[in-house]
Structures are given as C-alpha cells and as structure tokens.
C-alpha cells in the first residue's frame, strides 16, 4: 500500500469532527507552503545549516555580552558593598565620637556649674527673679 493510500485510510477512519480539523490543518499548511515558495523563502538544506551556524555564532555573541554585563554588575555590586561597609564604620566612629564629646561636655558643665537643687542658693535666686 502506498503512502497516499495509508493517508486516505487514516483520513476516512477519523470521525467527522476530526476530519474537519484535518482539512483545516491541510489548508493552513498548503497556504504556508504557497507563501514560502511565492516569497522565495524556500531554503535548501545547506542554507538551513548555514543559518543554524550563524544563529549559533549570534547566540554565542549574545551570551558573551550577557556574561560581560553580569560581570560588570557584580563588580559594581561589590564596590557598593565596600562603600556600605566604609559608611557603617564611619557612622560608628562618628557615633562614638559624639558620645565621648557629650560625656566630656557633661563633665565640664558639671565641674563649672553647680547642680541646681531646691535647697541650693542658685535655685532660690531663680525663684526670686520669677516673683518680680
């Protein structure tokens, strides 16, 4: 039995709905073949292989470009991490300096000025000014 005979047997063995779908597929494939041949898009096997080689080269170039961009972003990310570490160290140092200066200022103020309590003369002087 020939291929055409087998296809006909297969076709008639399908249900009516499936035959309709097969007819639509056949029409679609036929239209695509006509378009491809009409536009000169028919490619020989050799041309297809060359196209695959060119696509492979383009894919390699694309992957290479992506790899370079990833490496550049990783380098930038590492630099940002280093900058963040330096900023954290600087802010910690500044915080400690401020705390130390606050303690020193507090010590100087307490040494030059007596503390104000209700029974101290400085406190009473403050009250007499408010009474005026």
XYZ file of N, CA and C in Angstrom:
396
model
N 0.848 -1.168 0.000
C 0.000 0.000 0.000
C 0.898 1.236 0.000
N 0.526 2.230 -0.754
C 1.324 3.448 -0.868
C 1.039 4.368 0.309
N 1.887 5.376 0.430
C 1.686 6.367 1.496
C 0.352 7.087 1.332
N 0.031 7.408 0.077
C -1.227 8.100 -0.180
C -2.413 7.228 0.231
N -2.349 5.954 -0.056
C -3.415 5.027 0.329
C -3.555 4.937 1.837
N -2.431 4.897 2.541
C -2.468 4.861 4.006
C -3.105 6.129 4.566
N -2.737 7.279 3.986
C -3.303 8.537 4.456
C -4.810 8.573 4.248
N -5.264 8.062 3.095
C -6.704 8.040 2.834
C -7.424 7.133 3.821
N -6.851 5.979 4.107
C -7.459 5.074 5.094
C -7.527 5.739 6.464
N -6.455 6.410 6.832
C -6.412 7.118 8.108
C -7.471 8.213 8.137
N -7.543 8.979 7.028
C -8.473 10.095 6.941
C -9.908 9.621 7.106
N -10.283 8.558 6.382
C -11.661 8.069 6.441
C -11.943 7.352 7.757
N -10.912 6.969 8.465
C -11.096 6.337 9.769
C -11.380 7.355 10.865
N -11.115 8.620 10.578
C -11.366 9.680 11.556
C -12.855 9.973 11.638
N -13.273 10.492 12.746
C -14.658 10.931 12.885
C -14.876 12.204 12.076
N -16.113 12.619 11.931
C -16.418 13.797 11.104
C -15.785 15.070 11.678
N -15.773 15.231 12.990
C -15.159 16.418 13.599
C -13.656 16.423 13.357
N -13.026 15.284 13.536
C -11.577 15.193 13.344
C -11.201 15.389 11.878
N -12.074 14.924 10.954
C -11.801 15.149 9.532
C -11.848 16.638 9.215
N -12.782 17.350 9.823
C -12.869 18.805 9.628
C -11.601 19.496 10.116
N -11.092 19.078 11.267
C -9.851 19.647 11.810
C -8.681 19.315 10.896
N -8.638 18.079 10.399
C -7.557 17.674 9.488
C -7.614 18.489 8.202
N -8.821 18.758 7.697
C -8.964 19.578 6.487
C -8.443 20.995 6.726
N -8.781 21.566 7.891
C -8.307 22.918 8.212
C -6.788 22.952 8.309
N -6.216 21.953 8.940
C -4.754 21.888 9.051
C -4.113 21.766 7.678
N -4.712 20.944 6.826
C -4.176 20.753 5.479
C -4.202 22.070 4.702
N -5.312 22.803 4.804
C -5.422 24.088 4.119
C -4.383 25.076 4.656
N -4.219 25.102 5.966
C -3.234 26.010 6.567
C -1.823 25.692 6.119
N -1.476 24.413 6.095
C -0.133 24.004 5.663
C 0.068 24.350 4.199
N -0.949 24.118 3.393
C -0.850 24.421 1.961
C -0.632 25.915 1.749
N -1.362 26.758 2.485
C -1.191 28.208 2.369
C 0.224 28.621 2.757
N 0.733 28.054 3.820
C 2.093 28.392 4.255
C 3.124 27.983 3.215
N 2.939 26.818 2.616
C 3.877 26.380 1.576
C 3.839 27.324 0.385
N 2.637 27.740 -0.027
C 2.499 28.657 -1.163
C 3.164 29.988 -0.838
N 2.946 30.500 0.369
C 3.562 31.768 0.764
C 5.077 31.659 0.769
N 5.583 30.577 1.312
C 7.038 30.403 1.392
C 7.650 30.311 0.002
N 7.022 29.565 -0.883
C 7.555 29.429 -2.244
C 7.375 30.722 -3.023
N 6.259 31.403 -2.823
C 5.982 32.634 -3.546
C 6.913 33.762 -3.157
N 7.329 33.811 -1.945
C 8.203 34.885 -1.481
C 9.670 34.528 -1.621
N 9.960 33.392 -2.181
C 11.357 32.993 -2.332
C 11.985 32.593 -1.021
N 11.176 32.153 -0.089
C 11.682 31.796 1.225
C 12.121 30.345 1.307
N 12.013 29.633 0.237
C 12.422 28.233 0.257
C 13.928 28.174 0.437
N 14.358 27.453 1.428
C 15.779 27.326 1.714
C 16.196 25.883 1.523
N 17.345 25.732 0.927
C 17.873 24.380 0.787
C 18.402 23.913 2.133
N 18.685 22.636 2.236
C 19.216 22.082 3.472
C 20.540 22.751 3.824
N 21.334 23.026 2.801
C 22.634 23.665 3.027
C 22.448 25.063 3.612
N 21.499 25.811 3.065
C 21.243 27.154 3.575
C 20.726 27.109 5.008
N 19.905 26.114 5.300
C 19.403 25.963 6.664
C 20.541 25.704 7.641
N 21.486 24.844 7.247
C 22.625 24.546 8.115
C 23.469 25.789 8.341
N 23.676 26.579 7.266
C 24.454 27.809 7.412
C 23.735 28.788 8.336
N 22.408 28.843 8.208
C 21.624 29.709 9.089
C 21.762 29.301 10.536
N 21.768 27.987 10.776
C 21.933 27.499 12.145
C 23.299 27.880 12.689
N 24.332 27.782 11.829
C 25.676 28.154 12.269
C 25.720 29.634 12.615
N 25.105 30.464 11.765
C 25.102 31.899 12.031
C 24.337 32.204 13.316
N 23.222 31.522 13.515
C 22.468 31.731 14.750
C 23.285 31.296 15.952
N 24.038 30.211 15.810
C 24.870 29.743 16.922
C 25.919 30.789 17.267
N 26.517 31.401 16.227
C 27.514 32.452 16.460
C 26.847 33.647 17.130
N 25.661 34.017 16.644
C 24.944 35.135 17.247
C 24.564 34.820 18.686
N 24.146 33.588 18.936
C 23.810 33.189 20.297
C 25.035 33.276 21.200
N 26.189 32.812 20.700
C 27.424 32.883 21.483
C 27.789 34.334 21.777
N 27.630 35.202 20.768
C 27.927 36.618 20.974
C 26.972 37.219 22.000
N 25.705 36.835 21.910
C 24.719 37.326 22.867
C 25.031 36.863 24.275
N 25.386 35.594 24.405
C 25.743 35.067 25.726
C 26.993 35.742 26.269
N 27.942 36.003 25.388
C 29.169 36.684 25.799
C 28.850 38.086 26.310
N 27.978 38.782 25.592
C 27.585 40.125 26.000
C 26.865 40.088 27.345
N 25.977 39.125 27.513
C 25.261 38.982 28.781
C 26.239 38.676 29.908
N 27.209 37.800 29.651
C 28.204 37.453 30.665
C 29.012 38.685 31.072
N 29.387 39.505 30.092
C 30.142 40.727 30.396
C 29.314 41.679 31.244
N 28.031 41.802 30.918
C 27.168 42.686 31.698
C 27.013 42.171 33.120
N 26.886 40.858 33.270
C 26.766 40.275 34.609
C 28.027 40.552 35.417
N 29.183 40.377 34.793
C 30.444 40.628 35.492
C 30.554 42.094 35.897
N 30.135 43.007 35.007
C 30.180 44.434 35.330
C 29.247 44.747 36.500
N 28.059 44.141 36.508
C 27.117 44.367 37.603
C 27.644 43.779 38.905
N 28.289 42.623 38.846
C 28.866 42.028 40.055
C 29.971 42.920 40.614
N 30.789 43.477 39.729
C 31.859 44.375 40.163
C 31.258 45.609 40.835
N 30.216 46.173 40.216
C 29.568 47.347 40.780
C 28.938 47.009 42.129
N 28.332 45.838 42.233
C 27.713 45.407 43.482
C 28.758 45.258 44.582
N 29.904 44.679 44.258
C 30.979 44.530 45.246
C 31.491 45.890 45.701
N 31.622 46.839 44.762
C 32.057 48.188 45.132
C 31.034 48.840 46.060
N 29.758 48.630 45.768
C 28.710 49.196 46.622
C 28.772 48.588 48.021
N 29.020 47.279 48.103
C 29.137 46.626 49.409
C 30.305 47.208 50.197
N 31.434 47.424 49.516
C 32.595 48.010 50.183
C 32.275 49.417 50.674
N 31.584 50.207 49.846
C 31.213 51.565 50.246
C 30.276 51.547 51.445
N 29.353 50.604 51.474
C 28.429 50.491 52.604
C 29.193 50.137 53.874
N 30.154 49.228 53.765
C 30.965 48.874 54.934
C 31.730 50.089 55.449
N 32.308 50.873 54.526
C 33.040 52.076 54.934
C 32.102 53.081 55.597
N 30.896 53.253 55.057
C 29.932 54.172 55.657
C 29.504 53.697 57.040
N 29.317 52.402 57.202
C 28.963 51.860 58.518
C 30.072 52.115 59.528
N 31.322 51.899 59.110
C 32.455 52.150 60.003
C 32.535 53.626 60.359
N 32.336 54.503 59.365
C 32.405 55.943 59.614
C 31.276 56.384 60.542
N 30.072 55.865 60.328
C 28.950 56.265 61.189
C 29.153 55.752 62.612
N 29.712 54.556 62.759
C 30.005 54.034 64.097
C 31.046 54.900 64.786
N 32.069 55.272 64.049
C 33.114 56.134 64.602
C 32.539 57.491 65.000
N 31.702 58.065 64.136
C 31.089 59.359 64.455
C 30.175 59.251 65.669
N 29.424 58.171 65.775
C 28.542 57.963 66.918
C 29.356 57.908 68.208
N 30.463 57.168 68.180
C 31.301 57.056 69.377
C 31.927 58.402 69.725
N 32.334 59.162 68.713
C 32.913 60.488 68.950
C 31.877 61.405 69.588
N 30.663 61.376 69.081
C 29.598 62.216 69.634
C 29.311 61.829 71.080
N 29.250 60.542 71.372
C 29.017 60.090 72.749
C 30.138 60.565 73.677
N 31.369 60.449 73.210
C 32.518 60.885 74.010
C 32.460 62.388 74.252
N 32.169 63.157 73.204
C 32.087 64.611 73.356
C 30.932 64.994 74.277
N 29.828 64.284 74.197
C 28.692 64.544 75.082
C 29.094 64.312 76.536
N 29.813 63.222 76.771
C 30.272 62.929 78.136
C 31.251 63.998 78.612
N 32.159 64.434 77.727
C 33.126 65.471 78.098
C 32.427 66.794 78.400
N 31.460 67.152 77.571
C 30.734 68.403 77.801
C 29.955 68.314 79.109
N 29.337 67.183 79.342
C 28.611 66.993 80.601
C 29.542 67.108 81.795
N 30.737 66.561 81.694
C 31.720 66.640 82.780
C 32.172 68.083 82.987
N 32.440 68.799 81.900
C 32.871 70.194 82.013
C 31.786 71.061 82.630
N 30.562 70.864 82.197
C 29.461 71.671 82.728
C 29.256 71.380 84.208
N 29.302 70.129 84.588
C 29.092 69.795 85.999
C 30.248 70.309 86.857
N 31.446 70.462 86.296
C 32.579 70.970 87.057
C 32.532 72.476 87.223
N 32.000 73.207 86.275
C 31.967 74.670 86.344
C 30.690 75.201 86.966
N 29.638 74.513 86.835
C 28.357 74.988 87.349
C 27.828 73.979 88.354
N 27.388 74.482 89.489
C 26.821 73.558 90.475
C 25.459 73.054 89.986
N 25.122 71.938 90.487
C 23.825 71.385 90.108
C 22.732 72.160 90.822
N 21.616 72.307 90.213
C 20.505 73.046 90.797
C 19.603 72.085 91.552
N 19.476 72.386 92.838
C 18.533 71.639 93.664
C 17.660 72.657 94.380
N 16.577 72.221 94.951
C 15.643 73.152 95.583
C 16.255 73.869 96.787
N 17.203 73.246 97.460
C 17.775 73.880 98.640
C 19.035 74.675 98.329
N 19.453 74.724 97.083
C 20.668 75.478 96.757
C 20.324 76.947 96.576
N 21.332 77.797 96.789
C 21.123 79.243 96.669
C 20.845 79.632 95.216
N 21.423 78.934 94.282
C 21.185 79.237 92.866
C 19.719 79.019 92.511
N 19.125 78.001 93.100
C 17.730 77.691 92.800
C 16.827 78.787 93.348
N 17.150 79.273 94.559
C 16.340 80.313 95.186
C 16.480 81.620 94.434
N 17.659 81.870 93.909
C 17.832 83.095 93.127
C 16.945 83.034 91.892
N 16.825 81.902 91.334
C 15.964 81.761 90.164
C 14.519 82.024 90.526
N 14.103 81.621 91.756
C 12.724 81.829 92.166
C 12.446 83.299 92.413
N 13.441 84.013 92.985
C 13.218 85.418 93.297
C 13.060 86.232 92.023
N 13.700 85.848 90.981
C 13.555 86.562 89.709
C 12.159 86.346 89.141
N 11.613 85.163 89.325
C 10.284 84.869 88.798
C 9.199 85.610 89.569
N 9.473 85.928 90.869
C 8.484 86.594 91.693
C 8.333 88.042 91.302
N 9.361 88.629 90.712
C 9.320 90.048 90.361
C 8.420 90.272 89.257
